[in-house]
Amino acid sequence: MAGPRGRAELKAAGAEYCAIAVMAKAPRIGDAKTRLVPPLSAEQAAGLSACFIRDATENIAAAAQRAAIEGYVAYSPPGAEAEFRPLLAEGTRLLPSRHAGLGASLYDAAEDLLSAGYGSACLVNSDSPTLPTSLLIDAARALSLPGDRIVLGPAEDGGYYLIGLKQAHARVFEDIAWSTPLVFAQTVERAREVGLERRVLPMWYDIDDVESLRRLCAELFDNGERGGTYSAPHTSAFLRDLFRHDGDPRLMLGPTGPSAGRAIP
């Protein structure tokens, strides 16, 4: 396990602001979105991951037009700043990881942002590119109310896509079976132990397997109402380009498609 690193030097715009940070790993070929390989190639999976991150930062920037929010990417591994800079919406800042492991990274990000002077901090995943912007705004506004509390956005797989805090309570990240369907329920129990008021947002989904990728394609490409979901323009353009020679993406995400190994810029 990597040793601890120094805390980043940050300064909040003001205590009335909520910092929202995307938790993201560098979208490297062979490391990113490996559960989508196959049917995607490793290069395609890494390209898709980069689009997810870029859309997530732009979604936060959109929320910041309607609420007191500042955007970040809490990234790993340390030293990967150059890989993230092309993926940032205007005004988004980078926050390096200090410890290895998901629980430690989440706690460190919350602690660093709150120590910088933000009144609250939300941590969001990088796997939900169409997450409604309204949910980010709702989380920030819920945390602006008086009194300590936690805001959680449950994911359909049993985890959460968002956690928001006003104080860096280490306990809510302890004794959690990370990357299992128990994460949300265990986090709610830890919040009860701490005595936090809980606000639960509507459920959303992650893209972490072929079935959820097929669902994302249907959401992006079907005509009609999209129910307030974020348009995810970079993800949408990437997928349209990926499948432009292969037909309907919802039909091509089988065990043998899309065309193996075809690089996408």
PDB file of C-alpha atoms in Angstrom:
ATOM      1  CA  MET A   1       0.000   0.000   0.000  1.00  0.00           C
ATOM      2  CA  ALA A   2       1.269   3.458  -0.823  1.00  0.00           C
ATOM      3  CA  GLY A   3       2.264   5.643   2.072  1.00  0.00           C
ATOM      4  CA  PRO A   4       0.431   8.856   3.021  1.00  0.00           C
ATOM      5  CA  ARG A   5       0.998  12.010   1.023  1.00  0.00           C
ATOM      6  CA  GLY A   6       0.710  15.588   2.182  1.00  0.00           C
ATOM      7  CA  ARG A   7      -2.657  17.306   2.107  1.00  0.00           C
ATOM      8  CA  ALA A   8      -3.304  19.406  -0.983  1.00  0.00           C
ATOM      9  CA  GLU A   9      -3.245  23.178  -0.534  1.00  0.00           C
ATOM     10  CA  LEU A  10      -6.792  24.284  -1.348  1.00  0.00           C
ATOM     11  CA  LYS A  11      -8.847  27.376  -0.649  1.00  0.00           C
ATOM     12  CA  ALA A  12     -12.624  27.451  -0.870  1.00  0.00           C
ATOM     13  CA  ALA A  13     -14.487  30.332  -2.456  1.00  0.00           C
ATOM     14  CA  GLY A  14     -16.470  30.530   0.790  1.00  0.00           C
ATOM     15  CA  ALA A  15     -18.180  28.454   3.462  1.00  0.00           C
ATOM     16  CA  GLU A  16     -21.465  28.753   1.586  1.00  0.00           C
ATOM     17  CA  TYR A  17     -20.015  26.617  -1.232  1.00  0.00           C
ATOM     18  CA  CYS A  18     -20.302  22.861  -1.653  1.00  0.00           C
ATOM     19  CA  ALA A  19     -17.320  21.175  -3.268  1.00  0.00           C
ATOM     20  CA  ILE A  20     -18.329  18.303  -5.552  1.00  0.00           C
ATOM     21  CA  ALA A  21     -15.503  15.967  -6.515  1.00  0.00           C
ATOM     22  CA  VAL A  22     -15.527  13.180  -9.070  1.00  0.00           C
ATOM     23  CA  MET A  23     -13.656  10.158  -7.726  1.00  0.00           C
ATOM     24  CA  ALA A  24     -11.629   8.979 -10.714  1.00  0.00           C
ATOM     25  CA  LYS A  25      -8.771   6.719 -11.682  1.00  0.00           C
ATOM     26  CA  ALA A  26      -6.616   7.604 -14.669  1.00  0.00           C
ATOM     27  CA  PRO A  27      -8.303   6.149 -17.783  1.00  0.00           C
ATOM     28  CA  ARG A  28      -5.383   3.946 -18.801  1.00  0.00           C
ATOM     29  CA  ILE A  29      -5.507   1.192 -21.386  1.00  0.00           C
ATOM     30  CA  GLY A  30      -5.697  -2.149 -19.632  1.00  0.00           C
ATOM     31  CA  ASP A  31      -6.799  -0.635 -16.304  1.00  0.00           C
ATOM     32  CA  ALA A  32      -9.996   1.258 -17.142  1.00  0.00           C
ATOM     33  CA  LYS A  33     -13.474  -0.311 -17.372  1.00  0.00           C
ATOM     34  CA  THR A  34     -12.038  -3.822 -17.645  1.00  0.00           C
ATOM     35  CA  ARG A  35     -15.466  -5.427 -17.143  1.00  0.00           C
ATOM     36  CA  LEU A  36     -16.407  -4.051 -20.566  1.00  0.00           C
ATOM     37  CA  VAL A  37     -13.520  -5.937 -22.212  1.00  0.00           C
ATOM     38  CA  PRO A  38     -14.813  -7.748 -24.208  1.00  0.00           C
ATOM     39  CA  PRO A  39     -16.946  -6.711 -26.053  1.00  0.00           C
ATOM     40  CA  LEU A  40     -14.930  -3.474 -26.129  1.00  0.00           C
ATOM     41  CA  SER A  41     -11.193  -3.493 -26.696  1.00  0.00           C
ATOM     42  CA  ALA A  42      -8.990  -2.232 -23.860  1.00  0.00           C
ATOM     43  CA  GLU A  43      -8.334   0.947 -25.855  1.00  0.00           C
ATOM     44  CA  GLN A  44     -12.033   1.555 -26.420  1.00  0.00           C
ATOM     45  CA  ALA A  45     -12.806   0.967 -22.736  1.00  0.00           C
ATOM     46  CA  ALA A  46     -10.162   3.510 -21.711  1.00  0.00           C
ATOM     47  CA  GLY A  47     -11.540   6.033 -24.202  1.00  0.00           C
ATOM     48  CA  LEU A  48     -15.044   5.548 -22.839  1.00  0.00           C
ATOM     49  CA  SER A  49     -13.792   6.009 -19.277  1.00  0.00           C
ATOM     50  CA  ALA A  50     -12.163   9.308 -20.260  1.00  0.00           C
ATOM     51  CA  CYS A  51     -15.484  10.483 -21.724  1.00  0.00           C
ATOM     52  CA  PHE A  52     -17.296   9.548 -18.510  1.00  0.00           C
ATOM     53  CA  ILE A  53     -14.888  11.704 -16.500  1.00  0.00           C
ATOM     54  CA  ARG A  54     -15.169  14.641 -18.878  1.00  0.00           C
ATOM     55  CA  ASP A  55     -18.968  14.521 -18.845  1.00  0.00           C
ATOM     56  CA  ALA A  56     -19.016  14.250 -15.047  1.00  0.00           C
ATOM     57  CA  THR A  57     -16.959  17.440 -14.686  1.00  0.00           C
ATOM     58  CA  GLU A  58     -19.173  19.289 -17.150  1.00  0.00           C
ATOM     59  CA  ASN A  59     -22.280  18.081 -15.339  1.00  0.00           C
ATOM     60  CA  ILE A  60     -20.909  19.552 -12.101  1.00  0.00           C
ATOM     61  CA  ALA A  61     -20.110  22.796 -13.938  1.00  0.00           C
ATOM     62  CA  ALA A  62     -23.726  22.898 -15.136  1.00  0.00           C
ATOM     63  CA  ALA A  63     -24.936  22.430 -11.546  1.00  0.00           C
ATOM     64  CA  ALA A  64     -22.644  25.274 -10.466  1.00  0.00           C
ATOM     65  CA  GLN A  65     -24.642  27.631 -12.681  1.00  0.00           C
ATOM     66  CA  ARG A  66     -27.646  27.098 -10.401  1.00  0.00           C
ATOM     67  CA  ALA A  67     -26.150  26.542  -6.935  1.00  0.00           C
ATOM     68  CA  ALA A  68     -23.067  27.458  -4.874  1.00  0.00           C
ATOM     69  CA  ILE A  69     -20.877  24.602  -6.116  1.00  0.00           C
ATOM     70  CA  GLU A  70     -17.222  24.246  -7.060  1.00  0.00           C
ATOM     71  CA  GLY A  71     -16.013  21.221  -9.036  1.00  0.00           C
ATOM     72  CA  TYR A  72     -13.049  18.912  -8.506  1.00  0.00           C
ATOM     73  CA  VAL A  73     -11.627  15.626  -9.672  1.00  0.00           C
ATOM     74  CA  ALA A  74     -10.172  13.602  -6.801  1.00  0.00           C
ATOM     75  CA  TYR A  75      -7.787  11.491  -8.815  1.00  0.00           C
ATOM     76  CA  SER A  76      -5.448   8.557  -8.591  1.00  0.00           C
ATOM     77  CA  PRO A  77      -2.754   7.504  -8.950  1.00  0.00           C
ATOM     78  CA  PRO A  78      -0.642  10.401  -7.660  1.00  0.00           C
ATOM     79  CA  GLY A  79       1.312  12.063 -10.435  1.00  0.00           C
ATOM     80  CA  ALA A  80      -1.397  11.540 -13.074  1.00  0.00           C
ATOM     81  CA  GLU A  81      -2.342  15.226 -13.326  1.00  0.00           C
ATOM     82  CA  ALA A  82      -1.410  15.501 -17.000  1.00  0.00           C
ATOM     83  CA  GLU A  83      -3.777  12.661 -17.902  1.00  0.00           C
ATOM     84  CA  PHE A  84      -6.712  14.471 -16.332  1.00  0.00           C
ATOM     85  CA  ARG A  85      -6.186  18.057 -17.487  1.00  0.00           C
ATOM     86  CA  PRO A  86      -7.731  17.510 -20.950  1.00  0.00           C
ATOM     87  CA  LEU A  87     -10.815  16.021 -19.274  1.00  0.00           C
ATOM     88  CA  LEU A  88     -11.696  18.965 -17.031  1.00  0.00           C
ATOM     89  CA  ALA A  89     -14.553  21.380 -17.483  1.00  0.00           C
ATOM     90  CA  GLU A  90     -13.584  25.025 -17.154  1.00  0.00           C
ATOM     91  CA  GLY A  91     -12.977  25.889 -13.514  1.00  0.00           C
ATOM     92  CA  THR A  92     -12.588  22.285 -12.347  1.00  0.00           C
ATOM     93  CA  ARG A  93      -9.653  21.708 -10.007  1.00  0.00           C
ATOM     94  CA  LEU A  94      -7.582  18.617  -9.313  1.00  0.00           C
ATOM     95  CA  LEU A  95      -7.246  16.955  -5.917  1.00  0.00           C
ATOM     96  CA  PRO A  96      -4.583  14.222  -5.588  1.00  0.00           C
ATOM     97  CA  SER A  97      -5.120  11.082  -3.560  1.00  0.00           C
ATOM     98  CA  ARG A  98      -3.182  10.649  -0.315  1.00  0.00           C
ATOM     99  CA  HIS A  99      -3.759   6.971   0.505  1.00  0.00           C
ATOM    100  CA  ALA A 100      -4.535   3.858  -1.515  1.00  0.00           C
ATOM    101  CA  GLY A 101      -7.924   2.145  -1.235  1.00  0.00           C
ATOM    102  CA  LEU A 102     -11.436   3.356  -1.942  1.00  0.00           C
ATOM    103  CA  GLY A 103     -12.509   4.017   1.645  1.00  0.00           C
ATOM    104  CA  ALA A 104      -9.321   5.906   2.454  1.00  0.00           C
ATOM    105  CA  SER A 105      -9.536   7.910  -0.780  1.00  0.00           C
ATOM    106  CA  LEU A 106     -13.132   8.930  -0.066  1.00  0.00           C
ATOM    107  CA  TYR A 107     -12.331  10.027   3.467  1.00  0.00           C
ATOM    108  CA  ASP A 108      -9.201  11.904   2.390  1.00  0.00           C
ATOM    109  CA  ALA A 109     -11.087  13.786  -0.321  1.00  0.00           C
ATOM    110  CA  ALA A 110     -13.858  14.791   2.095  1.00  0.00           C
ATOM    111  CA  GLU A 111     -11.357  15.840   4.760  1.00  0.00           C
ATOM    112  CA  ASP A 112      -9.223  17.848   2.326  1.00  0.00           C
ATOM    113  CA  LEU A 113     -12.182  19.724   0.854  1.00  0.00           C
ATOM    114  CA  LEU A 114     -13.811  20.510   4.175  1.00  0.00           C
ATOM    115  CA  SER A 115     -10.469  21.582   5.658  1.00  0.00           C
ATOM    116  CA  ALA A 116     -10.112  24.015   2.740  1.00  0.00           C
ATOM    117  CA  GLY A 117     -13.128  25.930   4.028  1.00  0.00           C
ATOM    118  CA  TYR A 118     -16.046  24.490   2.072  1.00  0.00           C
ATOM    119  CA  GLY A 119     -19.259  24.241   4.029  1.00  0.00           C
ATOM    120  CA  SER A 120     -19.893  20.789   2.586  1.00  0.00           C
ATOM    121  CA  ALA A 121     -18.405  18.257   0.210  1.00  0.00           C
ATOM    122  CA  CYS A 122     -19.950  15.686  -2.113  1.00  0.00           C
ATOM    123  CA  LEU A 123     -18.056  12.803  -3.680  1.00  0.00           C
ATOM    124  CA  VAL A 124     -19.512  11.290  -6.840  1.00  0.00           C
ATOM    125  CA  ASN A 125     -18.545   8.342  -8.979  1.00  0.00           C
ATOM    126  CA  SER A 126     -17.220   8.633 -12.518  1.00  0.00           C
ATOM    127  CA  ASP A 127     -19.447   5.842 -13.872  1.00  0.00           C
ATOM    128  CA  SER A 128     -22.817   7.610 -14.209  1.00  0.00           C
ATOM    129  CA  PRO A 129     -22.455  10.047 -17.130  1.00  0.00           C
ATOM    130  CA  THR A 130     -26.198  10.751 -17.470  1.00  0.00           C
ATOM    131  CA  LEU A 131     -26.798  11.448 -13.775  1.00  0.00           C
ATOM    132  CA  PRO A 132     -29.422  14.219 -13.636  1.00  0.00           C
ATOM    133  CA  THR A 133     -27.854  17.581 -12.860  1.00  0.00           C
ATOM    134  CA  SER A 134     -30.764  18.252 -10.534  1.00  0.00           C
ATOM    135  CA  LEU A 135     -29.514  15.557  -8.146  1.00  0.00           C
ATOM    136  CA  LEU A 136     -26.198  17.363  -7.711  1.00  0.00           C
ATOM    137  CA  ILE A 137     -28.075  20.599  -7.012  1.00  0.00           C
ATOM    138  CA  ASP A 138     -30.411  18.861  -4.568  1.00  0.00           C
ATOM    139  CA  ALA A 139     -27.455  17.380  -2.685  1.00  0.00           C
ATOM    140  CA  ALA A 140     -25.701  20.743  -2.368  1.00  0.00           C
ATOM    141  CA  ARG A 141     -28.867  22.478  -1.214  1.00  0.00           C
ATOM    142  CA  ALA A 142     -29.653  19.760   1.344  1.00  0.00           C
ATOM    143  CA  LEU A 143     -26.184  20.180   2.821  1.00  0.00           C
ATOM    144  CA  SER A 144     -26.601  23.972   3.018  1.00  0.00           C
ATOM    145  CA  LEU A 145     -29.330  23.597   5.645  1.00  0.00           C
ATOM    146  CA  PRO A 146     -28.440  24.021   9.340  1.00  0.00           C
ATOM    147  CA  GLY A 147     -27.304  20.974  11.278  1.00  0.00           C
ATOM    148  CA  ASP A 148     -24.955  18.103  10.560  1.00  0.00           C
ATOM    149  CA  ARG A 149     -26.170  15.511   8.060  1.00  0.00           C
ATOM    150  CA  ILE A 150     -25.239  13.060   5.355  1.00  0.00           C
ATOM    151  CA  VAL A 151     -26.648  12.945   1.818  1.00  0.00           C
ATOM    152  CA  LEU A 152     -26.532   9.635  -0.043  1.00  0.00           C
ATOM    153  CA  GLY A 153     -27.400   8.738  -3.618  1.00  0.00           C
ATOM    154  CA  PRO A 154     -28.024   4.971  -3.746  1.00  0.00           C
ATOM    155  CA  ALA A 155     -26.932   3.021  -6.806  1.00  0.00           C
ATOM    156  CA  GLU A 156     -28.922   0.118  -8.197  1.00  0.00           C
ATOM    157  CA  ASP A 157     -26.020  -2.272  -7.532  1.00  0.00           C
ATOM    158  CA  GLY A 158     -26.166  -1.654  -3.773  1.00  0.00           C
ATOM    159  CA  GLY A 159     -23.458   0.987  -3.616  1.00  0.00           C
ATOM    160  CA  TYR A 160     -23.845   4.734  -3.878  1.00  0.00           C
ATOM    161  CA  TYR A 161     -23.149   7.237  -6.637  1.00  0.00           C
ATOM    162  CA  LEU A 162     -22.893  10.206  -4.227  1.00  0.00           C
ATOM    163  CA  ILE A 163     -22.035  10.827  -0.612  1.00  0.00           C
ATOM    164  CA  GLY A 164     -22.234  14.312   0.879  1.00  0.00           C
ATOM    165  CA  LEU A 165     -20.974  15.481   4.267  1.00  0.00           C
ATOM    166  CA  LYS A 166     -20.607  18.660   6.310  1.00  0.00           C
ATOM    167  CA  GLN A 167     -17.958  17.160   8.574  1.00  0.00           C
ATOM    168  CA  ALA A 168     -15.363  14.509   7.765  1.00  0.00           C
ATOM    169  CA  HIS A 169     -16.781  11.633   9.784  1.00  0.00           C
ATOM    170  CA  ALA A 170     -14.249   8.822   9.402  1.00  0.00           C
ATOM    171  CA  ARG A 171     -16.726   6.261  10.749  1.00  0.00           C
ATOM    172  CA  VAL A 172     -18.968   6.394   7.671  1.00  0.00           C
ATOM    173  CA  PHE A 173     -16.078   4.970   5.621  1.00  0.00           C
ATOM    174  CA  GLU A 174     -15.029   2.279   8.103  1.00  0.00           C
ATOM    175  CA  ASP A 175     -15.979  -1.414   8.131  1.00  0.00           C
ATOM    176  CA  ILE A 176     -17.547  -1.205   4.672  1.00  0.00           C
ATOM    177  CA  ALA A 177     -17.476  -4.167   2.282  1.00  0.00           C
ATOM    178  CA  TRP A 178     -16.410  -2.043  -0.673  1.00  0.00           C
ATOM    179  CA  SER A 179     -17.421  -3.085  -4.197  1.00  0.00           C
ATOM    180  CA  THR A 180     -20.261  -5.269  -2.903  1.00  0.00           C
ATOM    181  CA  PRO A 181     -24.061  -4.814  -2.760  1.00  0.00           C
ATOM    182  CA  LEU A 182     -23.724  -4.068   0.986  1.00  0.00           C
ATOM    183  CA  VAL A 183     -22.067  -0.666   0.648  1.00  0.00           C
ATOM    184  CA  PHE A 184     -25.140   1.584   0.804  1.00  0.00           C
ATOM    185  CA  ALA A 185     -26.808  -0.299   3.677  1.00  0.00           C
ATOM    186  CA  GLN A 186     -23.598  -0.414   5.684  1.00  0.00           C
ATOM    187  CA  THR A 187     -22.992   3.300   5.132  1.00  0.00           C
ATOM    188  CA  VAL A 188     -26.505   4.110   6.353  1.00  0.00           C
ATOM    189  CA  GLU A 189     -25.782   2.046   9.483  1.00  0.00           C
ATOM    190  CA  ARG A 190     -22.500   3.906  10.097  1.00  0.00           C
ATOM    191  CA  ALA A 191     -24.354   7.216   9.731  1.00  0.00           C
ATOM    192  CA  ARG A 192     -26.834   6.025  12.359  1.00  0.00           C
ATOM    193  CA  GLU A 193     -23.943   5.182  14.674  1.00  0.00           C
ATOM    194  CA  VAL A 194     -22.583   8.723  14.291  1.00  0.00           C
ATOM    195  CA  GLY A 195     -26.061  10.193  14.783  1.00  0.00           C
ATOM    196  CA  LEU A 196     -26.267  11.917  11.417  1.00  0.00           C
ATOM    197  CA  GLU A 197     -29.522  13.074   9.889  1.00  0.00           C
ATOM    198  CA  ARG A 198     -29.870  11.276   6.563  1.00  0.00           C
ATOM    199  CA  ARG A 199     -31.133  12.567   3.215  1.00  0.00           C
ATOM    200  CA  VAL A 200     -31.471   9.920   0.502  1.00  0.00           C
ATOM    201  CA  LEU A 201     -31.625  10.953  -3.146  1.00  0.00           C
ATOM    202  CA  PRO A 202     -33.378   8.998  -5.908  1.00  0.00           C
ATOM    203  CA  MET A 203     -31.634   5.839  -7.083  1.00  0.00           C
ATOM    204  CA  TRP A 204     -29.406   5.853 -10.176  1.00  0.00           C
ATOM    205  CA  TYR A 205     -27.173   3.372 -11.966  1.00  0.00           C
ATOM    206  CA  ASP A 206     -23.488   2.823 -12.740  1.00  0.00           C
ATOM    207  CA  ILE A 207     -22.063   1.654 -16.049  1.00  0.00           C
ATOM    208  CA  ASP A 208     -19.816  -1.209 -15.045  1.00  0.00           C
ATOM    209  CA  ASP A 209     -20.873  -4.142 -17.220  1.00  0.00           C
ATOM    210  CA  VAL A 210     -22.225  -4.876 -20.687  1.00  0.00           C
ATOM    211  CA  GLU A 211     -25.868  -4.804 -19.618  1.00  0.00           C
ATOM    212  CA  SER A 212     -25.553  -1.343 -18.077  1.00  0.00           C
ATOM    213  CA  LEU A 213     -23.656  -0.133 -21.165  1.00  0.00           C
ATOM    214  CA  ARG A 214     -26.513  -1.376 -23.341  1.00  0.00           C
ATOM    215  CA  ARG A 215     -28.906   0.528 -21.073  1.00  0.00           C
ATOM    216  CA  LEU A 216     -26.807   3.678 -21.434  1.00  0.00           C
ATOM    217  CA  CYS A 217     -26.897   3.393 -25.233  1.00  0.00           C
ATOM    218  CA  ALA A 218     -30.673   3.082 -25.157  1.00  0.00           C
ATOM    219  CA  GLU A 219     -30.913   6.122 -22.903  1.00  0.00           C
ATOM    220  CA  LEU A 220     -28.670   8.238 -25.118  1.00  0.00           C
ATOM    221  CA  PHE A 221     -29.928   7.170 -28.537  1.00  0.00           C
ATOM    222  CA  ASP A 222     -33.664   6.563 -28.127  1.00  0.00           C
ATOM    223  CA  ASN A 223     -35.896   9.392 -29.216  1.00  0.00           C
ATOM    224  CA  GLY A 224     -38.362  11.007 -26.864  1.00  0.00           C
ATOM    225  CA  GLU A 225     -38.273  12.272 -23.299  1.00  0.00           C
ATOM    226  CA  ARG A 226     -35.158  11.576 -21.293  1.00  0.00           C
ATOM    227  CA  GLY A 227     -36.566  12.406 -17.888  1.00  0.00           C
ATOM    228  CA  GLY A 228     -34.128  15.169 -16.966  1.00  0.00           C
ATOM    229  CA  THR A 229     -30.994  13.077 -17.431  1.00  0.00           C
ATOM    230  CA  TYR A 230     -27.727  14.789 -18.322  1.00  0.00           C
ATOM    231  CA  SER A 231     -26.986  14.682 -22.044  1.00  0.00           C
ATOM    232  CA  ALA A 232     -23.402  13.363 -21.591  1.00  0.00           C
ATOM    233  CA  PRO A 233     -22.265  14.819 -24.933  1.00  0.00           C
ATOM    234  CA  HIS A 234     -18.743  13.355 -24.916  1.00  0.00           C
ATOM    235  CA  THR A 235     -19.931   9.869 -24.017  1.00  0.00           C
ATOM    236  CA  SER A 236     -22.705  10.076 -26.586  1.00  0.00           C
ATOM    237  CA  ALA A 237     -20.361  11.200 -29.370  1.00  0.00           C
ATOM    238  CA  PHE A 238     -17.819   8.511 -28.485  1.00  0.00           C
ATOM    239  CA  LEU A 239     -20.405   5.734 -28.579  1.00  0.00           C
ATOM    240  CA  ARG A 240     -21.961   6.996 -31.807  1.00  0.00           C
ATOM    241  CA  ASP A 241     -18.524   6.986 -33.421  1.00  0.00           C
ATOM    242  CA  LEU A 242     -17.724   3.568 -32.000  1.00  0.00           C
ATOM    243  CA  PHE A 243     -20.822   2.005 -33.517  1.00  0.00           C
ATOM    244  CA  ARG A 244     -21.232   4.042 -36.670  1.00  0.00           C
ATOM    245  CA  HIS A 245     -20.064   1.132 -38.837  1.00  0.00           C
ATOM    246  CA  ASP A 246     -21.596  -1.602 -36.689  1.00  0.00           C
ATOM    247  CA  GLY A 247     -25.275  -0.702 -36.640  1.00  0.00           C
ATOM    248  CA  ASP A 248     -27.513  -0.271 -33.623  1.00  0.00           C
ATOM    249  CA  PRO A 249     -25.318  -0.278 -30.489  1.00  0.00           C
ATOM    250  CA  ARG A 250     -28.055  -1.844 -28.402  1.00  0.00           C
ATOM    251  CA  LEU A 251     -27.886  -4.910 -30.656  1.00  0.00           C
ATOM    252  CA  MET A 252     -24.110  -5.009 -31.125  1.00  0.00           C
ATOM    253  CA  LEU A 253     -23.099  -5.308 -27.459  1.00  0.00           C
ATOM    254  CA  GLY A 254     -23.114  -9.070 -27.546  1.00  0.00           C
ATOM    255  CA  PRO A 255     -20.185 -11.349 -26.685  1.00  0.00           C
ATOM    256  CA  THR A 256     -18.561 -10.830 -30.080  1.00  0.00           C
ATOM    257  CA  GLY A 257     -19.177  -7.152 -30.851  1.00  0.00           C
ATOM    258  CA  PRO A 258     -18.289  -4.438 -31.557  1.00  0.00           C
ATOM    259  CA  SER A 259     -15.585  -5.067 -34.099  1.00  0.00           C
ATOM    260  CA  ALA A 260     -12.685  -6.374 -32.062  1.00  0.00           C
ATOM    261  CA  GLY A 261      -9.640  -4.191 -31.775  1.00  0.00           C
ATOM    262  CA  ARG A 262     -10.874  -1.242 -33.844  1.00  0.00           C
ATOM    263  CA  ALA A 263      -9.222   1.823 -32.349  1.00  0.00           C
ATOM    264  CA  ILE A 264     -11.296   4.902 -31.674  1.00  0.00           C
ATOM    265  CA  PRO A 265      -9.537   8.265 -31.385  1.00  0.00           C
TER     266      PRO A 265
END
